[in-house]
CSV table of C-alpha atoms in Angstrom, one decimal:
chain,number,residue,atom,x,y,z
A,1,MET,CA,80.5,138.4,189.4
A,2,SER,CA,77.8,136.2,191.1
A,3,SER,CA,78.4,132.4,191.5
A,4,PRO,CA,77.0,130.3,188.6
A,5,VAL,CA,73.7,128.3,189.2
A,6,ALA,CA,74.7,124.7,190.2
A,7,LEU,CA,73.4,121.9,187.9
A,8,LEU,CA,70.4,119.9,189.1
A,9,PRO,CA,71.1,116.2,189.8
A,10,GLU,CA,68.6,115.4,187.2
A,11,VAL,CA,70.5,117.5,184.5
A,12,GLU,CA,73.8,115.9,185.5
A,13,LYS,CA,72.2,112.3,185.1
A,14,PHE,CA,70.7,113.3,181.7
A,15,LEU,CA,74.0,114.5,180.5
A,16,ALA,CA,75.9,111.6,181.9
A,17,SER,CA,73.8,109.2,180.0
A,18,SER,CA,75.7,110.1,176.9
A,19,PRO,CA,75.8,109.1,174.0
A,20,LEU,CA,72.2,110.1,173.8
A,21,LYS,CA,70.0,108.1,171.5
A,22,SER,CA,67.2,109.4,169.3
A,23,VAL,CA,63.8,108.2,170.0
A,24,VAL,CA,61.9,106.5,167.3
A,25,GLY,CA,58.6,104.4,167.7
A,26,GLY,CA,59.1,104.9,171.5
A,27,LYS,CA,62.5,103.3,171.6
A,28,ASP,CA,66.0,104.7,172.1
A,29,VAL,CA,67.9,104.2,168.8
A,30,ALA,CA,71.6,104.9,167.8
A,31,GLY,CA,72.3,105.8,164.2
A,32,SER,CA,72.8,102.8,162.1
A,33,ALA,CA,76.3,104.0,161.1
A,34,GLY,CA,77.3,104.1,164.7
A,35,GLU,CA,78.4,107.8,164.6
A,36,THR,CA,77.9,110.5,167.1
A,37,MET,CA,78.2,114.2,167.5
A,38,GLU,CA,79.1,116.4,170.4
A,39,SER,CA,76.8,119.1,171.8
A,40,ILE,CA,78.9,122.0,173.3
A,41,ASP,CA,78.3,124.4,176.0
A,42,PRO,CA,78.6,127.9,174.0
A,43,GLY,CA,79.4,129.7,177.2
A,44,SER,CA,82.3,127.4,178.3
A,45,GLY,CA,83.3,125.7,175.2
A,46,ARG,CA,83.0,122.4,177.0
A,47,VAL,CA,81.3,119.2,175.9
A,48,LEU,CA,78.0,118.6,177.3
A,49,ALA,CA,77.1,115.2,175.8
A,50,GLU,CA,77.2,113.1,172.7
A,51,PHE,CA,74.4,112.3,170.6
A,52,ALA,CA,73.6,109.9,167.7
A,53,VAL,CA,73.9,110.7,164.2
A,54,LEU,CA,71.1,109.3,162.2
A,55,THR,CA,71.2,108.3,158.5
A,56,SER,CA,68.7,108.5,155.8
A,57,GLU,CA,67.7,104.8,156.5
A,58,ASP,CA,67.1,105.7,160.1
A,59,ILE,CA,64.9,108.6,159.1
A,60,ASP,CA,62.9,106.4,156.9
A,61,ARG,CA,62.3,104.1,159.9
A,62,ALA,CA,61.2,107.2,161.8
A,63,VAL,CA,58.7,108.2,159.3
A,64,GLY,CA,57.6,104.6,159.2
A,65,ALA,CA,57.1,104.8,163.0
A,66,ALA,CA,55.1,108.0,162.7
A,67,THR,CA,53.0,106.6,159.9
A,68,HIS,CA,52.3,103.2,161.8
A,69,ALA,CA,51.3,105.1,165.0
A,70,PHE,CA,48.9,107.3,162.9
A,71,THR,CA,47.3,104.4,161.1
A,72,LYS,CA,47.4,101.7,163.6
A,73,SER,CA,47.4,103.3,167.2
A,74,ALA,CA,44.3,105.0,168.6
A,75,TRP,CA,45.9,108.5,168.4
A,76,ALA,CA,44.4,109.9,165.2
A,77,LYS,CA,40.8,108.4,166.0
A,78,MET,CA,41.0,109.0,169.6
A,79,PRO,CA,38.2,111.4,170.8
A,80,THR,CA,39.4,114.8,171.0
A,81,ASN,CA,38.9,115.2,174.6
A,82,GLU,CA,40.8,112.0,175.4
A,83,ARG,CA,43.8,113.1,173.3
A,84,GLY,CA,43.6,116.5,174.9
A,85,ALA,CA,43.8,114.7,178.3
A,86,LEU,CA,47.1,113.1,177.2
A,87,LEU,CA,48.4,116.4,175.8
A,88,HIS,CA,47.5,118.3,179.0
A,89,ARG,CA,49.3,115.5,181.0
A,90,LEU,CA,52.4,116.1,178.8
A,91,ALA,CA,52.2,119.9,179.4
A,92,ASP,CA,51.9,119.3,183.2
A,93,ALA,CA,54.9,117.2,183.1
A,94,VAL,CA,57.0,119.6,181.2
A,95,GLU,CA,55.9,122.3,183.6
A,96,LYS,CA,56.8,120.1,186.6
A,97,HIS,CA,60.3,119.7,184.9
A,98,LYS,CA,60.9,123.2,183.9
A,99,PRO,CA,63.8,123.8,186.2
A,100,ILE,CA,65.5,120.7,184.5
A,101,ILE,CA,64.5,121.5,181.1
A,102,GLY,CA,65.5,125.2,181.5
A,103,GLN,CA,68.9,124.2,182.6
A,104,ILE,CA,69.5,121.8,179.8
A,105,GLU,CA,68.2,124.5,177.2
A,106,ALA,CA,70.4,127.2,178.8
A,107,LEU,CA,73.5,125.1,178.6
A,108,ASP,CA,72.7,123.7,175.1
A,109,ALA,CA,71.6,127.1,173.5
A,110,GLY,CA,73.8,129.5,175.5
A,111,LYS,CA,70.5,131.2,176.8
A,112,ILE,CA,70.3,133.2,179.9
A,113,LEU,CA,68.7,130.8,182.5
A,114,ALA,CA,65.7,133.0,183.1
A,115,GLN,CA,65.1,133.3,179.4
A,116,ALA,CA,65.5,129.5,178.9
A,117,GLN,CA,62.8,128.9,181.6
A,118,GLY,CA,60.6,131.3,180.0
A,119,ASP,CA,60.8,129.5,176.7
A,120,VAL,CA,59.9,126.2,178.7
A,121,GLN,CA,56.8,127.8,180.1
A,122,ASN,CA,56.0,129.3,176.6
A,123,PHE,CA,56.0,125.7,175.4
A,124,VAL,CA,53.8,124.6,178.1
A,125,ASP,CA,51.3,127.6,177.5
A,126,THR,CA,51.2,127.0,173.6
A,127,LEU,CA,50.6,123.2,174.1
A,128,ARG,CA,47.7,124.0,176.4
A,129,TYR,CA,46.4,126.8,173.9
A,130,PHE,CA,46.1,124.5,171.0
A,131,THR,CA,44.9,121.5,173.0
A,132,ASP,CA,42.0,123.4,174.3
A,133,MET,CA,41.3,125.1,170.9
A,134,ALA,CA,41.1,121.8,169.4
A,135,GLN,CA,38.2,120.8,171.7
A,136,HIS,CA,36.1,123.4,170.0
A,137,VAL,CA,36.8,122.7,166.2
A,138,GLN,CA,33.8,121.5,164.3
A,139,HIS,CA,34.9,118.5,162.4
A,140,ARG,CA,31.8,118.2,160.3
A,141,THR,CA,30.0,121.0,158.7
A,142,THR,CA,26.9,120.7,156.7
A,143,LEU,CA,26.5,122.7,153.4
A,144,ALA,CA,23.4,124.3,152.0
A,145,VAL,CA,23.6,123.1,148.4
A,146,SER,CA,20.4,123.0,146.3
A,147,GLY,CA,19.6,119.3,145.3
A,148,HIS,CA,22.4,117.7,147.3
A,149,ASP,CA,23.0,116.3,150.8
A,150,ALA,CA,26.7,117.8,151.2
A,151,TRP,CA,29.1,118.4,154.0
A,152,THR,CA,32.8,118.8,154.8
A,153,VAL,CA,34.7,116.9,157.3
A,154,ARG,CA,38.1,117.5,158.9
A,155,HIS,CA,40.8,114.9,159.4
A,156,ALA,CA,44.3,114.9,160.6
A,157,TRP,CA,46.9,114.7,157.9
A,158,GLY,CA,49.1,112.1,159.1
A,159,PRO,CA,53.1,112.1,159.9
A,160,CYS,CA,54.4,115.6,159.8
A,161,GLY,CA,57.9,116.6,159.8
A,162,PHE,CA,59.7,119.4,161.8
A,163,ILE,CA,63.1,120.9,161.4
A,164,PHE,CA,63.9,123.4,164.2
A,165,PRO,CA,66.8,125.9,164.5
A,166,TRP,CA,69.3,126.4,167.4
A,167,ASN,CA,68.1,129.9,168.6
A,168,PHE,CA,64.9,128.8,170.4
A,169,PRO,CA,64.9,125.1,170.4
A,170,PHE,CA,62.2,124.4,172.8
A,171,LEU,CA,59.9,127.3,172.4
A,172,LEU,CA,59.7,126.7,168.8
A,173,LEU,CA,59.2,123.0,169.2
A,174,GLY,CA,56.0,124.0,171.1
A,175,TRP,CA,55.0,126.5,168.4
A,176,GLY,CA,55.4,123.8,165.8
A,177,ILE,CA,54.3,120.4,167.2
A,178,SER,CA,51.4,121.5,169.6
A,179,PRO,CA,48.8,122.4,166.7
A,180,ALA,CA,49.8,119.1,164.9
A,181,LEU,CA,49.4,116.9,167.9
A,182,ALA,CA,46.3,118.6,169.0
A,183,ALA,CA,44.7,117.9,165.6
A,184,GLY,CA,45.7,114.3,165.8
A,185,ASN,CA,48.8,114.1,163.6
A,186,THR,CA,51.9,112.1,164.5
A,187,VAL,CA,55.4,114.1,164.3
A,188,VAL,CA,59.0,113.6,163.4
A,189,ILE,CA,61.3,116.2,165.0
A,190,LYS,CA,64.7,116.9,163.7
A,191,PRO,CA,66.4,119.4,166.2
A,192,ALA,CA,69.4,121.4,165.1
A,193,GLU,CA,72.6,119.7,165.5
A,194,ASP,CA,73.9,122.5,167.8
A,195,THR,CA,70.9,122.2,170.2
A,196,PRO,CA,69.4,118.7,170.3
A,197,LEU,CA,69.3,118.1,174.1
A,198,SER,CA,65.9,119.6,175.1
A,199,ALA,CA,64.1,117.8,172.3
A,200,LEU,CA,65.6,114.4,173.4
A,201,TYR,CA,64.6,115.1,176.9
A,202,LEU,CA,60.9,115.8,175.8
A,203,ALA,CA,60.7,112.7,173.9
A,204,ARG,CA,61.7,110.6,177.0
A,205,LEU,CA,59.2,112.5,179.0
A,206,ALA,CA,56.5,111.9,176.5
A,207,ARG,CA,57.1,108.3,176.6
A,208,GLU,CA,57.0,108.3,180.4
A,209,ILE,CA,53.6,110.0,180.7
A,210,GLY,CA,51.9,107.6,178.2
A,211,ILE,CA,51.9,109.2,174.8
A,212,PRO,CA,51.6,106.3,172.4
A,213,ASP,CA,54.8,105.0,170.8
A,214,GLY,CA,55.6,106.7,167.5
A,215,VAL,CA,53.6,109.8,167.9
A,216,ILE,CA,56.4,111.8,169.0
A,217,ASN,CA,59.8,110.9,167.2
A,218,VAL,CA,63.0,112.9,167.6
A,219,VAL,CA,65.8,112.2,165.2
A,220,THR,CA,69.2,113.8,165.6
A,221,GLY,CA,72.2,114.4,163.2
A,222,THR,CA,73.4,116.8,160.7
A,223,GLY,CA,71.2,119.2,158.6
A,224,SER,CA,72.7,117.8,155.4
A,225,GLY,CA,72.2,114.2,156.5
A,226,ALA,CA,69.2,113.6,158.8
A,227,GLY,CA,67.5,117.0,157.9
A,228,ALA,CA,67.7,116.5,154.2
A,229,ALA,CA,66.5,113.0,154.5
A,230,LEU,CA,63.5,114.1,156.3
A,231,SER,CA,62.6,117.1,154.2
A,232,LYS,CA,62.6,114.9,151.0
A,233,HIS,CA,60.8,111.9,152.5
A,234,PRO,CA,57.6,111.0,150.4
A,235,GLY,CA,56.0,109.6,153.4
A,236,LEU,CA,55.3,112.9,155.2
A,237,ARG,CA,52.0,114.7,154.7
A,238,ARG,CA,53.1,118.0,156.0
A,239,MET,CA,56.5,119.7,156.6
A,240,SER,CA,57.5,122.6,158.7
A,241,PHE,CA,61.0,124.5,158.6
A,242,THR,CA,62.3,127.1,160.8
A,243,GLY,CA,65.8,128.6,159.8
A,244,SER,CA,67.6,130.5,157.2
A,245,PRO,CA,66.1,131.5,153.6
A,246,GLU,CA,69.0,129.6,152.0
A,247,VAL,CA,68.1,126.2,153.7
A,248,GLY,CA,64.5,127.1,153.5
A,249,ARG,CA,64.8,127.1,149.7
A,250,LEU,CA,66.3,123.5,149.7
A,251,VAL,CA,63.5,122.3,152.0
A,252,GLY,CA,60.8,124.0,149.9
A,253,GLN,CA,62.4,122.4,146.8
A,254,ALA,CA,62.6,118.9,148.2
A,255,CYS,CA,58.8,119.1,149.5
A,256,GLY,CA,57.8,120.5,146.2
A,257,HIS,CA,59.1,117.4,144.4
A,258,ASN,CA,56.8,115.3,146.7
A,259,LEU,CA,54.0,117.7,146.5
A,260,VAL,CA,54.1,117.8,150.4
A,261,PRO,CA,52.8,121.2,151.7
A,262,ALA,CA,55.6,123.1,153.4
A,263,LYS,CA,55.5,125.8,156.0
A,264,LEU,CA,58.7,128.0,155.9
A,265,GLU,CA,59.5,130.4,158.8
A,266,LEU,CA,62.7,132.1,157.7
A,267,GLY,CA,64.9,135.2,158.3
A,268,GLY,CA,64.4,138.8,158.9
A,269,LYS,CA,66.0,142.2,158.8
A,270,GLY,CA,63.3,144.2,160.8
A,271,ALA,CA,63.1,147.9,161.1
A,272,ALA,CA,62.4,150.0,164.1
A,273,VAL,CA,60.8,153.3,163.0
A,274,VAL,CA,61.3,155.9,165.9
A,275,PHE,CA,59.5,159.3,165.5
A,276,GLU,CA,60.3,162.4,167.2
A,277,ASP,CA,57.7,162.4,170.0
A,278,VAL,CA,59.1,159.3,171.7
A,279,ASP,CA,60.2,159.0,175.3
A,280,ILE,CA,64.0,158.8,174.3
A,281,PRO,CA,65.3,156.9,177.4
A,282,GLY,CA,62.3,154.5,177.5
A,283,THR,CA,62.4,153.6,173.7
A,284,ALA,CA,66.3,153.3,173.8
A,285,GLN,CA,66.1,150.8,176.6
A,286,LYS,CA,63.4,148.7,174.8
A,287,LEU,CA,65.3,148.5,171.7
A,288,VAL,CA,68.5,147.8,173.5
A,289,ASN,CA,66.7,144.9,175.3
A,290,ALA,CA,65.6,143.5,172.0
A,291,ILE,CA,68.8,143.7,170.2
A,292,THR,CA,70.7,142.0,173.2
A,293,PHE,CA,67.9,139.4,174.1
A,294,HIS,CA,69.4,135.9,173.5
A,295,THR,CA,72.5,137.9,171.9
A,296,GLY,CA,70.5,139.2,169.0
A,297,GLN,CA,69.9,135.7,167.6
A,298,VAL,CA,66.3,136.4,166.9
A,299,CYS,CA,64.9,136.4,163.4
A,300,CYS,CA,62.3,138.9,164.1
A,301,ASP,CA,64.5,141.4,165.8
A,302,ALA,CA,64.7,145.1,165.0
A,303,THR,CA,68.1,145.2,163.5
A,304,ARG,CA,67.6,148.4,161.4
A,305,TRP,CA,66.8,151.6,163.6
A,306,LEU,CA,65.4,154.4,161.6
A,307,VAL,CA,65.4,157.5,163.8
A,308,HIS,CA,63.8,160.9,163.1
A,309,LYS,CA,66.7,163.3,162.3
A,310,SER,CA,65.5,165.9,165.1
A,311,ILE,CA,66.2,163.4,168.0
A,312,TYR,CA,68.8,161.0,166.0
A,313,ARG,CA,72.0,162.1,167.9
A,314,ASP,CA,70.2,162.3,171.4
A,315,PHE,CA,68.7,158.8,170.7
A,316,VAL,CA,72.1,157.4,169.5
A,317,ASP,CA,73.9,158.6,172.6
A,318,GLU,CA,71.2,157.1,174.8
A,319,CYS,CA,71.4,153.7,173.0
A,320,LYS,CA,75.2,153.6,173.3
A,321,ALA,CA,75.2,154.4,177.0
A,322,ARG,CA,72.6,151.5,177.6
A,323,MET,CA,74.4,149.0,175.5
A,324,ARG,CA,77.7,149.8,177.3
A,325,ALA,CA,75.9,148.7,180.5
A,326,VAL,CA,75.0,145.3,179.3
A,327,HIS,CA,77.0,142.7,181.1
A,328,VAL,CA,78.1,139.7,179.2
A,329,GLY,CA,78.8,136.5,180.8
A,330,HIS,CA,78.0,132.8,181.1
A,331,GLN,CA,74.3,132.0,180.9
A,332,LEU,CA,74.2,130.3,184.2
A,333,ASP,CA,75.7,133.3,186.0
A,334,GLN,CA,72.9,135.3,187.4
A,335,ALA,CA,74.7,138.5,186.8
A,336,SER,CA,74.8,138.1,183.2
A,337,GLY,CA,72.5,140.2,181.0
A,338,MET,CA,73.6,138.7,177.7
A,339,GLY,CA,75.3,135.3,177.1
A,340,PRO,CA,77.4,133.8,174.3
A,341,VAL,CA,76.4,133.1,170.7
A,342,VAL,CA,75.7,129.6,169.8
A,343,ASN,CA,79.1,128.6,168.4
A,344,ALA,CA,82.5,129.7,167.0
A,345,LYS,CA,81.0,129.9,163.5
A,346,GLN,CA,78.4,132.3,164.7
A,347,ARG,CA,80.9,134.4,166.6
A,348,ASP,CA,83.0,134.6,163.5
A,349,ARG,CA,79.9,135.6,161.4
A,350,VAL,CA,79.0,138.7,163.7
A,351,LEU,CA,82.6,139.8,163.8
A,352,SER,CA,82.8,139.6,160.1
A,353,TYR,CA,79.8,141.7,159.5
A,354,LEU,CA,81.2,144.4,161.8
A,355,LYS,CA,84.4,144.3,159.8
A,356,LYS,CA,82.7,144.3,156.4
A,357,GLY,CA,80.2,147.0,157.6
A,358,GLN,CA,83.0,149.5,158.5
A,359,GLU,CA,85.0,148.6,155.4
A,360,GLN,CA,81.9,149.8,153.4
A,361,GLY,CA,81.8,153.1,155.3
A,362,ALA,CA,79.6,152.4,158.3
A,363,GLU,CA,80.3,154.4,161.5
A,364,ALA,CA,81.2,152.4,164.4
A,365,VAL,CA,79.0,154.2,167.1
A,366,LEU,CA,79.8,151.3,169.6
A,367,ALA,CA,82.5,149.1,168.1
A,368,GLY,CA,81.6,145.7,169.7
A,369,GLY,CA,83.9,142.9,169.0
A,370,PRO,CA,85.0,139.7,170.9
A,371,ALA,CA,84.1,139.6,174.6
A,372,ASP,CA,86.3,138.3,177.2
A,373,VAL,CA,84.7,136.5,180.0
A,374,PRO,CA,87.0,135.5,182.8
A,375,GLY,CA,87.2,131.8,183.4
A,376,GLN,CA,85.3,130.9,180.2
A,377,LYS,CA,86.3,129.9,176.9
A,378,GLY,CA,83.0,130.4,175.2
A,379,PHE,CA,81.8,132.2,172.2
A,380,TYR,CA,81.2,135.8,173.3
A,381,VAL,CA,80.7,139.1,171.6
A,382,LYS,CA,80.1,142.6,172.7
A,383,PRO,CA,76.8,144.5,171.5
A,384,ALA,CA,77.5,146.8,168.7
A,385,LEU,CA,76.1,149.8,167.0
A,386,LEU,CA,76.7,150.8,163.4
A,387,ALA,CA,75.3,153.8,161.6
A,388,GLY,CA,75.4,155.1,158.0
A,389,SER,CA,73.7,154.3,154.7
A,390,LEU,CA,71.3,151.4,154.5
A,391,ASP,CA,73.1,150.3,151.3
A,392,ASN,CA,75.7,148.9,153.8
A,393,VAL,CA,76.1,145.1,153.9
A,394,ALA,CA,75.5,145.3,157.6
A,395,ALA,CA,72.3,147.0,157.1
A,396,ARG,CA,71.0,144.6,154.3
A,397,GLU,CA,72.1,141.1,155.4
A,398,GLU,CA,70.8,139.2,158.4
A,399,ILE,CA,73.7,139.0,160.9
A,400,PHE,CA,71.9,137.1,163.7
A,401,GLY,CA,73.9,138.9,166.6
A,402,PRO,CA,73.7,141.8,169.0
A,403,VAL,CA,74.3,144.5,166.2
A,404,ALA,CA,71.9,147.2,165.1
A,405,PHE,CA,72.2,149.6,162.3
A,406,LEU,CA,71.1,153.2,162.6
A,407,THR,CA,70.2,155.8,160.2
A,408,SER,CA,68.0,158.9,160.2
A,409,PHE,CA,65.0,160.0,158.2
A,410,GLY,CA,63.1,163.2,157.7
A,411,ASP,CA,59.4,162.5,157.3
A,412,GLU,CA,56.9,159.5,157.5
A,413,ASP,CA,56.9,158.7,153.7
A,414,GLU,CA,60.7,158.4,153.8
A,415,ALA,CA,60.6,156.2,156.7
A,416,VAL,CA,58.1,153.9,155.4
A,417,ALA,CA,60.2,153.7,152.0
A,418,MET,CA,63.5,153.0,154.0
A,419,ALA,CA,61.9,150.3,156.2
A,420,ASN,CA,60.3,148.5,153.2
A,421,ASP,CA,63.6,148.6,151.1
A,422,THR,CA,64.6,145.0,152.1
A,423,GLU,CA,64.3,141.5,150.6
A,424,TYR,CA,62.9,140.5,153.9
A,425,GLY,CA,59.3,140.9,155.5
A,426,LEU,CA,59.0,139.4,158.8
A,427,ALA,CA,58.5,142.0,161.6
A,428,ASN,CA,58.7,145.7,162.0
A,429,SER,CA,57.9,148.2,164.9
A,430,VAL,CA,56.6,151.7,165.0
A,431,TRP,CA,57.5,154.0,167.9
A,432,THR,CA,55.5,157.2,168.5
A,433,GLN,CA,52.8,158.7,170.8
A,434,ASP,CA,50.7,159.7,167.8
A,435,LEU,CA,48.5,156.3,167.6
A,436,ALA,CA,46.8,157.4,164.3
A,437,ARG,CA,50.2,157.9,162.8
A,438,ALA,CA,51.4,154.7,164.4
A,439,ALA,CA,48.6,152.6,162.9
A,440,ARG,CA,49.0,154.3,159.5
A,441,VAL,CA,52.6,153.5,159.3
A,442,ALA,CA,52.2,149.9,160.8
A,443,GLU,CA,49.9,149.0,158.0
A,444,SER,CA,52.2,150.5,155.4
A,445,LEU,CA,55.2,148.3,156.1
A,446,VAL,CA,55.5,145.2,154.0
A,447,ALA,CA,55.8,142.4,156.5
A,448,GLY,CA,53.9,139.7,158.1
A,449,ASN,CA,53.9,141.5,161.5
A,450,SER,CA,53.9,145.2,162.7
A,451,TRP,CA,54.2,146.2,166.5
A,452,ILE,CA,53.5,149.6,168.0
A,453,ASN,CA,55.5,150.8,170.8
A,454,ALA,CA,57.1,147.3,171.5
A,455,HIS,CA,59.1,144.7,169.8
A,456,ASN,CA,58.8,141.0,169.7
A,457,LEU,CA,55.2,140.6,170.7
A,458,PHE,CA,53.6,137.0,170.4
A,459,PRO,CA,50.2,136.9,171.9
A,460,ARG,CA,48.5,133.6,171.1
A,461,GLY,CA,45.5,134.2,168.9
A,462,VAL,CA,47.4,136.7,166.6
A,463,PRO,CA,48.9,135.1,163.4
A,464,TYR,CA,52.7,135.4,163.1
A,465,GLY,CA,54.4,134.6,159.8
A,466,GLY,CA,56.6,136.2,157.1
A,467,VAL,CA,56.3,137.4,153.6
A,468,LYS,CA,59.0,137.7,150.8
A,469,LYS,CA,62.3,136.2,151.8
A,470,SER,CA,61.0,135.7,155.4
A,471,GLY,CA,58.8,132.8,154.6
A,472,MET,CA,55.8,131.2,153.2
A,473,GLY,CA,53.1,128.6,153.9
A,474,GLY,CA,51.2,130.2,156.9
A,475,GLY,CA,52.1,131.4,160.3
A,476,VAL,CA,51.8,130.3,163.9
A,477,LEU,CA,49.9,130.8,167.1
A,478,SER,CA,46.5,131.3,165.9
A,479,ILE,CA,43.3,129.3,164.8
A,480,GLU,CA,44.7,129.3,161.3
A,481,THR,CA,47.7,127.4,162.5
A,482,LEU,CA,45.5,124.6,164.0
A,483,LEU,CA,43.4,124.4,160.9
A,484,ASP,CA,46.5,123.9,158.8
A,485,TYR,CA,47.0,120.5,160.5
A,486,TYR,CA,43.5,119.3,159.3
A,487,ARG,CA,42.7,118.2,155.7
A,488,THR,CA,39.1,119.0,154.6
A,489,GLN,CA,37.2,116.5,152.6
A,490,SER,CA,33.9,117.0,150.8
A,491,VAL,CA,31.1,114.6,150.8
A,492,VAL,CA,28.2,114.8,148.4
A,493,ARG,CA,24.9,112.9,147.7
A,494,PRO,CA,22.4,113.7,145.1
A,495,LEU,CA,18.8,114.1,146.3
């Protein structure tokens, strides 16, 4: 085993400033009840830092700060190029601090360090993408209407709420707030209680580089406390939630009560449809990489592998050998190919699905189970492969771990029917050298996204979102996303 990467002095200083306060209206604030929670390194089980637990009264003040910044500061009415200059300054600062934020993200979320640094760069690129796009948005559009002088104008909405999950804390932060800020809105961010550290660091960095107070507010605490208070706050103008369908329903219900538009990016149970003409070793490696990336804690992952019966056994053997070769270890160990899951609850969830799946008749092609990492007391599991009927609980419910479920199919129609037999509809992939078949099958899969000969592709400019149980309210990463954060107003004068 190689030596773990040493912590940067800046990371140690940030963690040593515990208990970490939230940032509201440009000021560091503790929860009014005086309570704190602990952030745990999932690789070692050690406490990283304590952070403030905010109450509903604190959330009210945060929304008030965002509202004040929107209405009283120059942010919303600032010329687009001037606002863009500040956002580019923020992107530059994040990029400069990428080694620091990358270590914070790796420690807090259990991410392999290189993957965490990639997430930081993704944030930077996304912020620049939407900032530049906003420079070209036409705010006033004249309408050709007989007998009238008419036009539409685009305005920012106002304070927008965001609740982010623990699997991609910083990357999803960029996906969420970048279009909102570029359009001139202010934001209140509630990071997951398991992974609040990178959002808190960002808020401090934004303050340092001159983002006006109250434009970016970060509130920490529990989902049932701070998160619920934010989602039901009537002062918001838009709400975005990324997480489980179960919590997404609660957020949608709360927003519906206040008639606040909600964007819900929820779970998935994606399929990889593998036809008989693929390169077996290459395809097996790509799917193994997908299911072990961030320990399988990826909502759009391919967790159901549907393989043509003529290559099924060879494909399974290839995947099994490659999964066995994945090195499980601490996220800061450069030899690690897969780190821990985020907490003990998630480890128990993964192990319980392995047990329930086999109790319902699934074959344990690769058994998985707890993983022992010498010198660490973190939350580790081995990658696993189950096989059998897609009626199995492990094939139907989202596990959120490094577990794939395999079955075989006979023809194209059967493969499409099997892939679509799910409550979810986020992302699937088709694997074949026949591009006409690939396009035909990809368009037949009922989901927000279909990929061909790859999985987990997110080029900016291509809408990404879910249908059915996987989400509603629009996607991310495209011009449609940016336009979501403007309200349109019509102006008409009779001639």
